[in-house]
């Protein structure tokens, strides 16, 4: 099965999402389907409260995810471990051996949502990095420094200089994904890297620059971490994503927060984009005249990096405009009313996803 596209229709190998927050409880029950209706697999972030720091917690979380997905959808959640200062390397070895952990996630302590138990000193967790390098467990990095003297718009570039570069020198065989990159510096660094380094790129960082957060007032729906940067960075990300280079692949960083938690005096970071993520990416590739490279970014570069097979199923989109709702109401057990605001709320997107097609031998 090959990529096939015309002015009116696109068929592509079913994509995977290499970075998503599915949350837990009632939110999980509401959002999981948005991911599973389009993506065949997803790397599920472990930043629950409390975070996923044991194999047993990951196994139980995977069961809750699968329970939240309609049985007719084929979806495989790929679980990750949350690195802390005192996590034992044995946990990573066990999770890897048992086929539970597909990767481990490094949050610098207090860098983003639910990261207070993250790593306070990278130098102090050398035994975790050594183990991951040895067993081939990829390290996924939220690449921002947390130093208050570093401007928020410089935190990614500073992280690369201060931490990522030395880490890659010290552990040359470690497989690393710099997650949700937002800067020209990150694009350049990943492209130039001779080590096993890749990066995910979100739909929102391809569509918005930092002005969106302040357009006519404070727009908390566009606030996420790492925060969107200047226009030149957005353009660099668009070039990277649509370049076809194997080191760049799809990771939505869909991160739902209830509307009330976004619209608050201390609103949460995160954009919920899962529901229209593929349509959002397709728009970018079409605008860049790069639809022939969509499949590499969405469906091939990720599995190649993780050493996993390509999906055999396919998805189809047709050029039929769809209006994105201003908000989505959650179905809650206690009948209370809560909303999520999706990325592109109130806009019209040119492409619409058709139901997933299964090939006979899809597993
Ligand atoms: C994420 C979340 O809400 O869990 N937020 C975000 O802004 N992206 C955490 C993260 O990936 O930084
Ligand atoms: Zn994330």
Tab-separated table of C-alpha atoms and ligand atoms in Angstrom:
chain	number	residue	atom	x	y	z
A	1	UNK	CA	0.000	0.000	0.000
A	2	UNK	CA	1.457	3.332	-0.973
A	3	UNK	CA	0.625	6.930	-0.405
A	4	UNK	CA	-1.931	8.057	-2.899
A	5	UNK	CA	-3.155	11.610	-3.200
A	6	UNK	CA	-5.051	13.828	-5.554
A	7	UNK	CA	-6.555	17.264	-5.251
A	8	UNK	CA	-9.623	15.650	-3.678
A	9	UNK	CA	-8.429	12.624	-1.711
A	10	UNK	CA	-5.484	11.296	0.260
A	11	UNK	CA	-4.905	7.675	1.271
A	12	UNK	CA	-1.973	6.960	3.530
A	13	UNK	CA	-0.552	4.245	5.696
A	14	UNK	CA	-2.214	4.606	9.089
A	15	UNK	CA	-0.148	7.005	11.211
A	16	UNK	CA	0.966	6.714	14.834
A	17	UNK	CA	1.188	9.439	17.446
A	18	UNK	CA	4.632	9.378	19.053
A	19	UNK	CA	3.694	11.729	21.931
A	20	UNK	CA	0.267	12.046	23.512
A	21	UNK	CA	-1.276	12.741	26.922
A	22	UNK	CA	-4.341	10.543	27.389
A	23	UNK	CA	-4.800	11.440	31.083
A	24	UNK	CA	-6.837	9.169	33.314
A	25	UNK	CA	-10.318	8.655	34.753
A	26	UNK	CA	-13.162	10.577	33.146
A	27	UNK	CA	-10.937	12.640	30.870
A	28	UNK	CA	-9.269	9.490	29.523
A	29	UNK	CA	-12.707	8.007	28.835
A	30	UNK	CA	-13.610	11.074	26.805
A	31	UNK	CA	-10.398	11.733	24.873
A	32	UNK	CA	-8.962	8.256	24.117
A	33	UNK	CA	-11.245	7.747	21.135
A	34	UNK	CA	-9.974	10.938	19.464
A	35	UNK	CA	-6.528	9.363	19.260
A	36	UNK	CA	-7.622	5.784	18.562
A	37	UNK	CA	-9.939	6.699	15.672
A	38	UNK	CA	-6.996	7.845	13.575
A	39	UNK	CA	-3.732	6.591	15.070
A	40	UNK	CA	-2.850	2.868	15.171
A	41	UNK	CA	-0.357	3.270	18.049
A	42	UNK	CA	0.620	6.051	20.405
A	43	UNK	CA	3.431	6.730	22.831
A	44	UNK	CA	1.505	7.567	25.986
A	45	UNK	CA	3.058	10.110	28.322
A	46	UNK	CA	3.467	9.008	31.950
A	47	UNK	CA	2.866	12.383	33.660
A	48	UNK	CA	-0.217	11.333	35.565
A	49	UNK	CA	-0.635	12.437	39.124
A	50	UNK	CA	1.087	10.439	40.627
A	51	UNK	CA	3.300	9.600	37.631
A	52	UNK	CA	3.937	6.142	36.144
A	53	UNK	CA	7.111	4.945	37.848
A	54	UNK	CA	6.612	1.186	37.998
A	55	UNK	CA	5.884	-1.615	35.563
A	56	UNK	CA	2.730	-2.506	37.427
A	57	UNK	CA	1.365	1.044	37.183
A	58	UNK	CA	2.079	1.079	33.454
A	59	UNK	CA	0.338	-2.273	32.940
A	60	UNK	CA	-2.721	-1.080	34.872
A	61	UNK	CA	-2.781	2.241	33.029
A	62	UNK	CA	-2.616	0.384	29.706
A	63	UNK	CA	-5.662	-1.648	30.751
A	64	UNK	CA	-7.575	1.543	31.632
A	65	UNK	CA	-6.671	3.025	28.242
A	66	UNK	CA	-7.820	-0.045	26.342
A	67	UNK	CA	-11.039	-0.081	28.382
A	68	UNK	CA	-11.700	3.488	27.250
A	69	UNK	CA	-11.542	2.589	23.551
A	70	UNK	CA	-14.414	1.112	21.535
A	71	UNK	CA	-13.690	-2.546	20.761
A	72	UNK	CA	-14.030	-2.079	16.987
A	73	UNK	CA	-10.935	0.172	16.891
A	74	UNK	CA	-7.460	-1.390	16.746
A	75	UNK	CA	-5.219	0.712	18.918
A	76	UNK	CA	-2.011	-0.103	20.770
A	77	UNK	CA	-0.914	2.193	23.593
A	78	UNK	CA	2.882	2.188	23.929
A	79	UNK	CA	3.775	2.805	27.550
A	80	UNK	CA	6.523	4.981	29.002
A	81	UNK	CA	8.224	5.277	32.380
A	82	UNK	CA	8.560	8.619	34.159
A	83	UNK	CA	12.154	9.189	35.260
A	84	UNK	CA	12.689	10.499	38.775
A	85	UNK	CA	15.792	11.182	40.860
A	86	UNK	CA	15.474	7.878	42.642
A	87	UNK	CA	13.977	5.513	40.078
A	88	UNK	CA	15.873	2.228	40.052
A	89	UNK	CA	17.429	1.135	36.743
A	90	UNK	CA	15.997	-2.297	37.547
A	91	UNK	CA	12.485	-0.951	36.937
A	92	UNK	CA	13.470	0.109	33.421
A	93	UNK	CA	15.151	-3.221	32.745
A	94	UNK	CA	12.139	-5.148	33.997
A	95	UNK	CA	9.649	-3.018	32.028
A	96	UNK	CA	11.730	-3.366	28.879
A	97	UNK	CA	12.207	-7.118	29.322
A	98	UNK	CA	8.481	-7.637	29.848
A	99	UNK	CA	7.640	-5.602	26.756
A	100	UNK	CA	5.794	-2.927	28.755
A	101	UNK	CA	8.062	0.129	28.505
A	102	UNK	CA	8.740	1.282	24.977
A	103	UNK	CA	10.605	4.381	26.191
A	104	UNK	CA	11.251	6.490	29.273
A	105	UNK	CA	10.440	10.161	29.661
A	106	UNK	CA	12.685	12.795	31.148
A	107	UNK	CA	10.967	15.866	32.561
A	108	UNK	CA	13.333	18.346	34.152
A	109	UNK	CA	11.707	18.922	37.570
A	110	UNK	CA	8.998	21.607	37.336
A	111	UNK	CA	9.430	22.211	33.607
A	112	UNK	CA	5.771	21.568	32.731
A	113	UNK	CA	2.431	20.012	33.787
A	114	UNK	CA	2.836	17.247	36.413
A	115	UNK	CA	6.620	17.376	36.368
A	116	UNK	CA	7.287	18.207	40.016
A	117	UNK	CA	8.639	14.703	40.556
A	118	UNK	CA	10.858	14.947	37.482
A	119	UNK	CA	14.634	14.934	37.432
A	120	UNK	CA	16.419	17.662	39.383
A	121	UNK	CA	19.965	16.899	38.196
A	122	UNK	CA	20.755	14.989	35.016
A	123	UNK	CA	24.217	14.148	36.304
A	124	UNK	CA	22.694	12.260	39.226
A	125	UNK	CA	20.802	9.744	37.063
A	126	UNK	CA	23.748	8.443	35.054
A	127	UNK	CA	22.900	4.852	35.982
A	128	UNK	CA	19.477	5.232	34.299
A	129	UNK	CA	21.032	6.586	31.108
A	130	UNK	CA	23.681	3.831	31.115
A	131	UNK	CA	20.987	1.189	31.473
A	132	UNK	CA	18.859	2.680	28.703
A	133	UNK	CA	21.846	2.904	26.395
A	134	UNK	CA	22.738	-0.716	27.099
A	135	UNK	CA	19.254	-2.213	26.673
A	136	UNK	CA	18.233	0.096	23.816
A	137	UNK	CA	15.347	1.855	25.595
A	138	UNK	CA	14.777	5.270	23.978
A	139	UNK	CA	14.965	8.403	26.120
A	140	UNK	CA	12.237	10.977	25.420
A	141	UNK	CA	13.133	14.471	26.569
A	142	UNK	CA	11.124	17.529	27.489
A	143	UNK	CA	13.968	19.803	26.442
A	144	UNK	CA	13.680	22.963	28.492
A	145	UNK	CA	15.844	24.289	31.298
A	146	UNK	CA	13.986	25.432	34.388
A	147	UNK	CA	16.462	28.100	35.500
A	148	UNK	CA	14.577	31.279	36.297
A	149	UNK	CA	17.354	33.441	34.915
A	150	UNK	CA	16.745	31.962	31.451
A	151	UNK	CA	13.997	33.662	29.470
A	152	UNK	CA	11.091	31.301	28.750
A	153	UNK	CA	11.588	31.763	24.987
A	154	UNK	CA	15.248	30.655	25.295
A	155	UNK	CA	14.725	27.610	27.482
A	156	UNK	CA	14.785	25.029	24.700
A	157	UNK	CA	17.899	26.366	22.984
A	158	UNK	CA	19.666	26.651	26.341
A	159	UNK	CA	18.715	23.071	27.223
A	160	UNK	CA	20.331	21.857	24.013
A	161	UNK	CA	23.607	23.644	24.766
A	162	UNK	CA	23.789	22.925	28.470
A	163	UNK	CA	22.343	19.432	28.686
A	164	UNK	CA	21.525	17.659	25.437
A	165	UNK	CA	24.844	18.128	23.693
A	166	UNK	CA	26.893	16.802	26.659
A	167	UNK	CA	24.421	13.946	27.198
A	168	UNK	CA	24.815	12.729	23.621
A	169	UNK	CA	28.595	12.902	23.896
A	170	UNK	CA	28.544	10.949	27.116
A	171	UNK	CA	26.110	8.276	25.921
A	172	UNK	CA	26.767	8.008	22.179
A	173	UNK	CA	24.577	4.937	21.654
A	174	UNK	CA	21.596	6.250	23.635
A	175	UNK	CA	18.536	6.681	21.398
A	176	UNK	CA	16.983	10.065	22.132
A	177	UNK	CA	13.848	11.903	21.011
A	178	UNK	CA	13.791	15.625	21.643
A	179	UNK	CA	10.053	16.035	22.052
A	180	UNK	CA	7.808	18.770	20.600
A	181	UNK	CA	10.611	20.950	19.244
A	182	UNK	CA	9.806	24.626	18.855
A	183	UNK	CA	12.958	26.367	17.609
A	184	UNK	CA	15.200	26.733	14.592
A	185	UNK	CA	18.078	25.828	16.915
A	186	UNK	CA	16.461	22.492	17.734
A	187	UNK	CA	15.787	21.752	14.058
A	188	UNK	CA	19.398	22.502	13.224
A	189	UNK	CA	20.782	20.513	16.120
A	190	UNK	CA	18.714	17.417	15.350
A	191	UNK	CA	19.519	17.603	11.632
A	192	UNK	CA	23.247	17.961	12.266
A	193	UNK	CA	23.427	15.331	14.962
A	194	UNK	CA	25.347	12.206	14.069
A	195	UNK	CA	23.980	10.327	17.039
A	196	UNK	CA	20.691	8.495	17.426
A	197	UNK	CA	18.683	11.668	17.852
A	198	UNK	CA	15.219	12.414	16.462
A	199	UNK	CA	12.473	14.951	17.200
A	200	UNK	CA	8.703	15.070	17.255
A	201	UNK	CA	6.804	18.094	15.933
A	202	UNK	CA	3.261	19.051	17.016
A	203	UNK	CA	0.507	20.411	14.761
A	204	UNK	CA	0.140	23.547	16.849
A	205	UNK	CA	3.792	24.553	16.557
A	206	UNK	CA	3.409	24.264	12.772
A	207	UNK	CA	0.364	26.555	12.783
A	208	UNK	CA	0.905	29.220	15.421
A	209	UNK	CA	3.688	31.471	16.558
A	210	UNK	CA	3.852	33.239	19.916
A	211	UNK	CA	1.617	36.082	18.795
A	212	UNK	CA	-1.379	33.744	18.836
A	213	UNK	CA	-1.201	33.676	22.640
A	214	UNK	CA	-1.702	37.453	22.805
A	215	UNK	CA	-3.959	38.133	19.801
A	216	UNK	CA	-6.478	40.746	20.972
A	217	UNK	CA	-6.226	39.531	24.585
A	218	UNK	CA	-4.791	36.626	26.520
A	219	UNK	CA	-5.575	33.405	24.607
A	220	UNK	CA	-4.832	30.645	27.032
A	221	UNK	CA	-5.978	27.989	24.550
A	222	UNK	CA	-2.726	28.575	22.681
A	223	UNK	CA	-0.560	28.293	25.773
A	224	UNK	CA	1.509	25.131	25.916
A	225	UNK	CA	5.041	24.140	26.811
A	226	UNK	CA	7.443	24.567	25.247
A	227	UNK	CA	5.710	27.832	24.403
A	228	UNK	CA	5.330	28.768	20.713
A	229	UNK	CA	8.187	30.975	19.500
A	230	UNK	CA	8.749	33.627	16.829
A	231	UNK	CA	7.590	33.227	13.232
A	232	UNK	CA	11.053	32.275	11.962
A	233	UNK	CA	10.981	29.264	14.273
A	234	UNK	CA	7.555	28.184	13.046
A	235	UNK	CA	8.815	28.358	9.468
A	236	UNK	CA	11.884	26.281	10.349
A	237	UNK	CA	9.612	23.652	11.929
A	238	UNK	CA	7.444	23.551	8.811
A	239	UNK	CA	10.516	23.014	6.632
A	240	UNK	CA	11.740	20.247	8.944
A	241	UNK	CA	8.425	18.393	9.175
A	242	UNK	CA	7.815	18.508	5.426
A	243	UNK	CA	11.428	17.727	4.480
A	244	UNK	CA	10.970	13.957	4.596
A	245	UNK	CA	14.127	13.635	6.744
A	246	UNK	CA	13.896	10.523	8.876
A	247	UNK	CA	14.841	12.325	12.103
A	248	UNK	CA	11.506	14.209	12.214
A	249	UNK	CA	8.185	12.566	12.946
A	250	UNK	CA	4.646	13.109	14.168
A	251	UNK	CA	3.937	13.649	17.863
A	252	UNK	CA	0.832	15.662	18.646
A	253	UNK	CA	1.544	16.450	22.311
A	254	UNK	CA	-2.239	16.571	22.608
A	255	UNK	CA	-2.616	17.655	26.242
A	256	UNK	CA	-6.236	18.139	27.343
A	257	UNK	CA	-7.081	20.409	30.266
A	258	UNK	CA	-10.645	21.236	31.239
A	259	UNK	CA	-11.721	24.649	30.087
A	260	UNK	CA	-11.846	25.953	33.643
A	261	UNK	CA	-8.211	24.940	34.216
A	262	UNK	CA	-7.111	26.757	31.074
A	263	UNK	CA	-9.129	29.912	31.786
A	264	UNK	CA	-7.770	30.625	35.216
A	265	UNK	CA	-5.437	33.102	36.875
A	266	UNK	CA	-2.796	30.377	36.634
A	267	UNK	CA	-3.924	28.449	33.561
A	268	UNK	CA	-2.460	25.056	32.665
A	269	UNK	CA	-0.074	24.527	29.766
A	270	UNK	CA	-1.332	22.185	27.068
A	271	UNK	CA	-3.326	22.145	23.826
A	272	UNK	CA	-5.904	19.448	23.066
A	273	UNK	CA	-5.434	18.700	19.381
A	274	UNK	CA	-6.049	14.939	19.076
A	275	UNK	CA	-9.523	15.215	17.588
A	276	UNK	CA	-8.413	16.990	14.389
A	277	UNK	CA	-4.674	16.329	14.491
A	278	UNK	CA	-4.258	14.563	11.164
A	279	UNK	CA	-6.384	17.121	9.313
A	280	UNK	CA	-4.255	19.816	10.921
A	281	UNK	CA	-0.975	18.253	9.765
A	282	UNK	CA	-2.384	17.602	6.279
A	283	UNK	CA	-3.234	21.291	5.931
A	284	UNK	CA	0.402	22.175	6.615
A	285	UNK	CA	1.790	19.629	4.138
A	286	UNK	CA	-0.650	20.825	1.489
A	287	UNK	CA	0.238	24.472	2.064
A	288	UNK	CA	3.935	23.583	1.785
A	289	UNK	CA	3.360	21.593	-1.432
A	290	UNK	CA	4.728	18.501	0.301
A	291	UNK	CA	1.867	15.988	0.416
A	292	UNK	CA	4.165	13.348	-1.074
A	293	UNK	CA	6.254	13.531	2.108
A	294	UNK	CA	3.318	13.306	4.543
A	295	UNK	CA	3.509	9.527	4.872
A	296	UNK	CA	7.187	9.567	5.859
A	297	UNK	CA	6.508	12.056	8.645
A	298	UNK	CA	3.221	10.592	9.863
A	299	UNK	CA	3.608	6.843	9.356
A	300	UNK	CA	7.191	5.750	8.648
A	301	UNK	CA	9.908	7.787	10.365
A	302	UNK	CA	8.497	7.097	13.838
A	303	UNK	CA	8.321	3.280	13.554
A	304	UNK	CA	11.751	3.260	11.885
A	305	UNK	CA	13.245	5.119	14.841
A	306	UNK	CA	11.549	2.855	17.395
A	307	UNK	CA	12.359	-0.306	15.420
A	308	UNK	CA	8.679	-1.191	15.041
A	309	UNK	CA	6.874	-2.444	11.906
A	310	UNK	CA	4.979	-0.054	9.645
A	311	UNK	CA	1.209	-0.246	9.987
A	312	UNK	CA	-0.592	-2.217	7.318
A	313	UNK	CA	-3.919	-0.431	7.649
A	314	UNK	CA	-4.613	2.885	5.952
A	315	UNK	CA	-6.583	6.072	6.515
A	316	UNK	CA	-8.329	8.231	4.002
A	317	UNK	CA	-9.036	11.939	3.958
A	318	UNK	CA	-11.180	13.793	1.508
A	319	UNK	CA	-11.277	17.433	0.641
A	320	UNK	CA	-14.477	18.324	2.429
A	321	UNK	CA	-14.362	21.313	4.742
A	322	UNK	CA	-15.265	20.688	8.347
A	323	UNK	CA	-16.147	23.254	10.939
A	324	UNK	CA	-14.279	22.738	14.194
A	325	UNK	CA	-16.539	23.186	17.235
A	326	UNK	CA	-15.782	26.038	19.648
A	327	UNK	CA	-15.756	23.511	22.482
A	328	UNK	CA	-16.421	19.840	23.110
A	329	UNK	CA	-18.652	18.772	25.964
A	330	UNK	CA	-17.428	15.837	28.018
A	331	UNK	CA	-19.668	12.942	28.958
A	332	UNK	CA	-19.371	12.658	32.716
A	333	UNK	CA	-20.797	10.081	35.103
A	334	UNK	CA	-22.142	12.640	37.577
A	335	UNK	CA	-23.874	14.729	34.872
A	336	UNK	CA	-21.752	17.779	35.612
A	337	UNK	CA	-20.871	19.906	32.597
A	338	UNK	CA	-17.254	20.321	31.527
A	339	UNK	CA	-15.689	21.349	28.223
A	340	UNK	CA	-12.465	20.950	26.306
A	341	UNK	CA	-11.503	23.518	23.689
A	342	UNK	CA	-9.966	21.754	20.673
A	343	UNK	CA	-7.103	23.209	18.661
A	344	UNK	CA	-8.538	25.074	15.612
A	345	UNK	CA	-11.752	25.792	17.596
A	346	UNK	CA	-14.148	27.885	15.522
A	347	UNK	CA	-12.056	27.473	12.350
A	348	UNK	CA	-12.837	25.514	9.221
A	349	UNK	CA	-10.339	22.841	8.115
A	350	UNK	CA	-10.216	21.862	4.440
A	351	UNK	CA	-9.785	18.098	4.912
A	352	UNK	CA	-11.963	15.495	6.649
A	353	UNK	CA	-10.945	12.057	7.860
A	354	UNK	CA	-12.909	9.016	6.708
A	355	UNK	CA	-13.238	5.938	8.947
A	356	UNK	CA	-10.114	3.790	9.203
A	357	UNK	CA	-9.800	0.991	6.628
A	358	UNK	CA	-8.466	-2.314	7.837
A	359	UNK	CA	-6.328	-4.456	5.594
A	360	UNK	CA	-6.931	-8.190	5.928
A	361	UNK	CA	-3.680	-8.943	7.648
A	362	UNK	CA	-3.609	-5.947	9.998
A	363	UNK	CA	-2.563	-7.113	13.440
B	1	LIG	C1	1.718	18.831	28.796
B	1	LIG	C2	0.614	18.383	29.768
B	1	LIG	O1	-0.344	19.137	29.942
B	1	LIG	O2	0.721	17.281	30.315
B	1	LIG	N1	1.580	20.238	28.550
B	1	LIG	C3	2.058	20.916	27.501
B	1	LIG	O3	1.943	22.133	27.491
B	1	LIG	N2	2.606	20.317	26.462
B	1	LIG	C4	3.048	18.459	29.346
B	1	LIG	C5	4.166	18.615	28.330
B	1	LIG	O4	4.274	17.834	27.389
B	1	LIG	O5	4.950	19.568	28.466
B	2	LIG	ZN1	3.707	16.429	26.186
